[in-house]
Tab-separated table of C-alpha atoms in Angstrom:
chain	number	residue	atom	x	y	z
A	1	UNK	CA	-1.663	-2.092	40.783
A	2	UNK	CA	1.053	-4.127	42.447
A	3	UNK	CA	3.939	-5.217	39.992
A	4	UNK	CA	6.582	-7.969	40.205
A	5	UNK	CA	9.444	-7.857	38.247
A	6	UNK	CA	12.291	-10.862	38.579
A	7	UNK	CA	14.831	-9.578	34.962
A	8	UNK	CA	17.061	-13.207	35.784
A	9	UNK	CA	15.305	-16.130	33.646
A	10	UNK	CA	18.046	-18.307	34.499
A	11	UNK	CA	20.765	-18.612	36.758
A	12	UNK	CA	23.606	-20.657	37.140
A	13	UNK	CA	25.291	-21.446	40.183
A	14	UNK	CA	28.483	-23.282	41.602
A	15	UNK	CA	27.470	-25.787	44.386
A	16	UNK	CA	28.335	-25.003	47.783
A	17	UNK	CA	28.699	-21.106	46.471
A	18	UNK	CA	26.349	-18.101	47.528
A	19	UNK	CA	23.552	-17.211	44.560
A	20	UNK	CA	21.465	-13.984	44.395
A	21	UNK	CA	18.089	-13.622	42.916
A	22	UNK	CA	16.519	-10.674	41.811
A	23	UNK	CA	13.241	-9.206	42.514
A	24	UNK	CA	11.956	-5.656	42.642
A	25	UNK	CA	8.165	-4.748	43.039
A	26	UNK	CA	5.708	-1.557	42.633
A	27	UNK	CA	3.242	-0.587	44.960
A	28	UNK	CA	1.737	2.632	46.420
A	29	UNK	CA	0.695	0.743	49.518
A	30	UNK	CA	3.058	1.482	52.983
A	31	UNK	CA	2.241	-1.923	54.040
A	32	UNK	CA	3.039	-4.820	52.040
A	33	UNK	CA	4.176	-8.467	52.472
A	34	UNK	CA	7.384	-10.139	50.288
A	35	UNK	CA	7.298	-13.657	49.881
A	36	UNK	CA	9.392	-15.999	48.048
A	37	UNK	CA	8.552	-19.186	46.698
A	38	UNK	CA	10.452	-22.542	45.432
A	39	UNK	CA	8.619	-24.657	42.274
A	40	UNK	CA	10.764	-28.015	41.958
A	41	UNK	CA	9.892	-29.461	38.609
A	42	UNK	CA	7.334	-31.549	40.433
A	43	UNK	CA	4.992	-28.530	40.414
A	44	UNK	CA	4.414	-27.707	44.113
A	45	UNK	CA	4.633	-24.683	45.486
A	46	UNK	CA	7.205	-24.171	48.546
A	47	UNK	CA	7.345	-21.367	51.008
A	48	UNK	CA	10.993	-20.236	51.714
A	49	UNK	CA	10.804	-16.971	53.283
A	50	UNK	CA	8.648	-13.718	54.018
A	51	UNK	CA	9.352	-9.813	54.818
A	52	UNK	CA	7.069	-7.245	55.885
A	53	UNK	CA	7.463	-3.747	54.508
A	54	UNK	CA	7.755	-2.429	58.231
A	55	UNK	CA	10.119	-5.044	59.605
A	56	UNK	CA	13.608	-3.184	59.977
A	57	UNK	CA	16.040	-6.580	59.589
A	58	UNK	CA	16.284	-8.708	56.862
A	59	UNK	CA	14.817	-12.144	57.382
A	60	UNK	CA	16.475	-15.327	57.027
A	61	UNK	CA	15.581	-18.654	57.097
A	62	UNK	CA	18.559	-21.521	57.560
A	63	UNK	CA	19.969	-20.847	53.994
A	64	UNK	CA	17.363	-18.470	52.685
A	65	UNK	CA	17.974	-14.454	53.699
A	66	UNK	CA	16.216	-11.631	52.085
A	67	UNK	CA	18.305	-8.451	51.051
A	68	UNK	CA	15.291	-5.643	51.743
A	69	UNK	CA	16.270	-2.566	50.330
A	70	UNK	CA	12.782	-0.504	50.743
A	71	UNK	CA	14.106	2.336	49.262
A	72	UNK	CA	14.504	0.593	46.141
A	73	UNK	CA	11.924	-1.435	46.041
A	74	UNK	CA	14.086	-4.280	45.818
A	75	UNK	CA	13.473	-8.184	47.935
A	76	UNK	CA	16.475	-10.435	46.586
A	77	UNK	CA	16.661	-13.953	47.971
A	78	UNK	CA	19.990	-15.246	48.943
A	79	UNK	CA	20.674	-18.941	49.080
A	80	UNK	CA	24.311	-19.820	50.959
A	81	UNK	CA	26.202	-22.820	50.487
A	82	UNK	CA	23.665	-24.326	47.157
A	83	UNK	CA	22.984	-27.583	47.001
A	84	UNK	CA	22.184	-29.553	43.961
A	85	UNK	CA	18.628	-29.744	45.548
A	86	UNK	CA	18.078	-26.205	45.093
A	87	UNK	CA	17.781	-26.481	41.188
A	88	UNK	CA	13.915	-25.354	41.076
A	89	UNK	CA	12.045	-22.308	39.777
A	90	UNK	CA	12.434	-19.380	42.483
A	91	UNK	CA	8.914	-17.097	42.374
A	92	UNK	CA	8.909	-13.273	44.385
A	93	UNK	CA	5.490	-12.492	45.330
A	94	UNK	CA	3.454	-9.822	47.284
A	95	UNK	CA	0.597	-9.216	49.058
A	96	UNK	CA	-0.799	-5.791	49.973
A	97	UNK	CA	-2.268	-4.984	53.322
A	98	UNK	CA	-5.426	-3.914	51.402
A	99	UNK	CA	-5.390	-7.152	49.523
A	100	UNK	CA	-6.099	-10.469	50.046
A	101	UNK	CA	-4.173	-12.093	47.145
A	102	UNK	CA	-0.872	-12.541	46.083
A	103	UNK	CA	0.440	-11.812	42.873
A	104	UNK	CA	3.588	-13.590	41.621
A	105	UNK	CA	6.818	-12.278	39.546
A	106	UNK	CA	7.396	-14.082	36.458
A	107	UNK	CA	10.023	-16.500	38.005
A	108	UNK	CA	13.783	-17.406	37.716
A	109	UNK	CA	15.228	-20.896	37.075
A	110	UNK	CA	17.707	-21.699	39.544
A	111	UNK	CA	20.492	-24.307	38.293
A	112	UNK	CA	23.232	-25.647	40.485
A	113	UNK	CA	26.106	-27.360	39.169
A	114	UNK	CA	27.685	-29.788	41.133
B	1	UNK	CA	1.773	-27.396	58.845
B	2	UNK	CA	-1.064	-26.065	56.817
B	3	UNK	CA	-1.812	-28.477	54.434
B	4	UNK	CA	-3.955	-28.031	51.183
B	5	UNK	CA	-4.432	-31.386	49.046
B	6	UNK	CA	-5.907	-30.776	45.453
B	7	UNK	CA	-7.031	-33.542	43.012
B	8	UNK	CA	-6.896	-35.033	40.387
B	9	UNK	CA	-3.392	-34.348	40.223
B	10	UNK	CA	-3.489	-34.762	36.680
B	11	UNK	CA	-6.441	-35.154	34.264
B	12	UNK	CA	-7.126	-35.874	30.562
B	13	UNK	CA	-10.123	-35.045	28.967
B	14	UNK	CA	-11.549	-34.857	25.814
B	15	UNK	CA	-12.632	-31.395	24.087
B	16	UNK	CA	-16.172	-30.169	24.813
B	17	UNK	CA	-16.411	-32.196	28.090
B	18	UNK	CA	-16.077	-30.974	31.704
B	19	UNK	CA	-13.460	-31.456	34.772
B	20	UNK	CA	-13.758	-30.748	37.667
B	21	UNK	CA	-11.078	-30.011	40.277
B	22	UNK	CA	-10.965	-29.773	44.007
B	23	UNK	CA	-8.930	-27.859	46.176
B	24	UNK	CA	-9.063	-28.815	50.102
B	25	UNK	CA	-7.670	-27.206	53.584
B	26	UNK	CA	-7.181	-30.098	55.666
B	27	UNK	CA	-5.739	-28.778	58.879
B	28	UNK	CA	-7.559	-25.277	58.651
B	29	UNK	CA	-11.016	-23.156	57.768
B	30	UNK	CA	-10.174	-21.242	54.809
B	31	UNK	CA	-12.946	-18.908	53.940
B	32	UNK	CA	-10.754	-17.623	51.113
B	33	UNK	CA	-9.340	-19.498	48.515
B	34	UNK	CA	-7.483	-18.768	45.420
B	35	UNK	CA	-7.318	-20.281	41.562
B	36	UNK	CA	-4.034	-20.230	39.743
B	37	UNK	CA	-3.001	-21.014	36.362
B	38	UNK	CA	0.161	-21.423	35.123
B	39	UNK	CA	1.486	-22.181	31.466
B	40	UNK	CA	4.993	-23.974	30.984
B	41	UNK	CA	7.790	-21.874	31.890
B	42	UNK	CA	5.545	-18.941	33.083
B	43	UNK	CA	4.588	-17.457	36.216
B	44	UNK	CA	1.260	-17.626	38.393
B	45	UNK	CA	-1.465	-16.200	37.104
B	46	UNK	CA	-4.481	-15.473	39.575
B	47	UNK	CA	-7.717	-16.819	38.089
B	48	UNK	CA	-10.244	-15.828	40.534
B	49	UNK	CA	-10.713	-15.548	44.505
B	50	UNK	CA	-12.901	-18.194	45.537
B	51	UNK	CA	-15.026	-17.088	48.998
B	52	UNK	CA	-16.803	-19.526	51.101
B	53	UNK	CA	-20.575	-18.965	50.692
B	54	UNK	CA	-21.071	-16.503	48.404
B	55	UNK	CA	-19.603	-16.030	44.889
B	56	UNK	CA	-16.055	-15.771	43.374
B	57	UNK	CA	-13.886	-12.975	42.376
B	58	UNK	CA	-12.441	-13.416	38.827
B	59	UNK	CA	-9.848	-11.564	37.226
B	60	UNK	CA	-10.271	-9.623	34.386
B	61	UNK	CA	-10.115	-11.683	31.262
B	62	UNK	CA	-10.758	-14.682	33.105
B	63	UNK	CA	-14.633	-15.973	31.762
B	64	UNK	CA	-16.999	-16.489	34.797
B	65	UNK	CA	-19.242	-19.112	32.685
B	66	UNK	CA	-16.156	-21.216	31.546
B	67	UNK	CA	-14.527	-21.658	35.049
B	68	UNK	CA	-16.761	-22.059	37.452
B	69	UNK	CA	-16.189	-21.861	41.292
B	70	UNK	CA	-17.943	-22.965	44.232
B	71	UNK	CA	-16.601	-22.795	47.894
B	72	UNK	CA	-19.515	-24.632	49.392
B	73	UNK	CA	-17.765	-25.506	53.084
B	74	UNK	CA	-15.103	-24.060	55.042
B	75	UNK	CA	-12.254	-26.522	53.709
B	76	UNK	CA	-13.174	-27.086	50.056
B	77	UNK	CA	-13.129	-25.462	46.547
B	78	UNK	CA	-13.829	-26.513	43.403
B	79	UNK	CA	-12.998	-25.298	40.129
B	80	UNK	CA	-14.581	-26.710	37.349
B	81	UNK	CA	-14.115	-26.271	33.356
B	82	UNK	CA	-16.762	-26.263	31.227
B	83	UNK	CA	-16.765	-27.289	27.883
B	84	UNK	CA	-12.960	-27.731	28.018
B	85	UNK	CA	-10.582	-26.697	25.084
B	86	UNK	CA	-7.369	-27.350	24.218
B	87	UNK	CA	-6.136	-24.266	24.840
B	88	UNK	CA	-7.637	-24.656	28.281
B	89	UNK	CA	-4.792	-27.146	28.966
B	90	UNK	CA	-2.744	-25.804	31.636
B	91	UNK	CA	-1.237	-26.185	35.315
B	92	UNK	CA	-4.304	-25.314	37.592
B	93	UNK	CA	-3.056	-24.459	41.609
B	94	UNK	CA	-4.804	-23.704	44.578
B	95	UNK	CA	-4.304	-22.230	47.458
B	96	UNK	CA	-5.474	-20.857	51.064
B	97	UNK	CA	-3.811	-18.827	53.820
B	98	UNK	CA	-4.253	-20.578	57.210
B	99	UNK	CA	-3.913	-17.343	59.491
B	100	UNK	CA	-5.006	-13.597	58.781
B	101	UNK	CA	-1.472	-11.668	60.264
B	102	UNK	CA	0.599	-10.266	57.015
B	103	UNK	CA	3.223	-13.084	57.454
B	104	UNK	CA	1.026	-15.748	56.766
B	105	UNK	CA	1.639	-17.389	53.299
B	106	UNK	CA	-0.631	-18.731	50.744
B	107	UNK	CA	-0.343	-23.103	51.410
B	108	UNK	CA	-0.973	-24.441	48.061
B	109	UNK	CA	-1.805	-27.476	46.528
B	110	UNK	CA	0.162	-30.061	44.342
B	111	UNK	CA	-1.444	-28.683	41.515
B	112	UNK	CA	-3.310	-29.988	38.386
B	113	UNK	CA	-2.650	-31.277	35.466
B	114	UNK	CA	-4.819	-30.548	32.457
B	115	UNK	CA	-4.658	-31.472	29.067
B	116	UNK	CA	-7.600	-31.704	27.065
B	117	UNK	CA	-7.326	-33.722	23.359
């Protein structure tokens, strides 16, 4: 069964300085997709940023980049240069090859001071 | 983009009556759609896989007869509650991937609202 564990509940963050969040996952499956998802306090759901199991660099997205460490299981999002903007609920998902759904980690709280 | 639009965006109800909520692709087919459900402060918990023509997937736990799906077209869901109860009052989401490669992500909806009196 896949597993998605985020241990930050809250973070705290500097504007305009580099924040890390933390996810690691469990899974038997060789193929697998990482996602990572903004929730403003409005409720929607936002897409930031995806990595597949097999891809070999880290992806990025403007100020989103993914630290992939497959060996450890580990996905952690990195947001550069934070903007007030960015206070929001960060969510690490997955998706198995073998699966059509996507489960969801339980979530950290992102809040940037200004 | 992908765009999914859900509605109501937020509904009251009374206890013992039912709601029903609907979950659209607008740009896309989605034969697959997906039922979220999310308490305050807590992560997203997959209801049940809703599949265009034939019947849902639920996850264990989650009661078949109390949350009803259909996925009657290629662009709409609906999840309705029966006999709501307060503790049924939650942050319902949908959502729908608009391509079949790995990368695709689920779009969702704005989500809904639910408290029941």
């Amino acid at each position: 069964a896949q597993k998605i564990t985020q241990t930050q509940p809250g973070m705290f963050v500097q504007e305009k300085e580099a924040v890390t969040l933390d996810c690691t996952y469990d899974t038997s499956d060789q193929s697998y997709g990482l996602f990572w998802y903004k929730q403003p306090s409005s409720g929607e759901m936002i897409f930031l940023i995806y990595q597949g199991s097999y891809d070999e660099q880290n992806a990025t997205e403007g100020r989103y980049s993914l630290n992939f460490q497959k060996a450890r299981k580990s996905a952690n999002l990195v947001i550069s240069a934070s903007q007030l903007g960015d206070s929001a609920m960060y969510f690490c998902a997955m998706r198995e090859a073998n699966n059509n759904d996507m489960r969801f980690g339980a979530g950290t709280r992102l809040t940037v001071k200004p | 983009g992908a765009v999914v639009s859900q509605h109501p965006s937020r509904v009251i109800c009374k206890s013992g009556t039912s709601v029903k909520i609907e979950c659209r692709s607008l740009d896309f087919q989605a034969t697959t759609m997906f039922w979220y459900r999310q308490f305050p402060k807590q992560s997203l918990m997959l209801m049940a896989t809703s599949n265009e023509g034939s019947k849902a997937t639920y996850e264990q736990g989650v009661e078949k007869d109390k949350f009803l799906i259909n996925h009657a077209s290629l662009t709409l869901s609906t999840l309705t509650v029966t006999s709501a109860h307060p503790e049924d009052s939650s942050f319902y989401i949908c959502s729908a991937r608009s391509g079949v490669g790995q990368n695709s992500p689920l779009h969702f909806g704005n989500g809904t609202r639910l408290t029941v009196t």
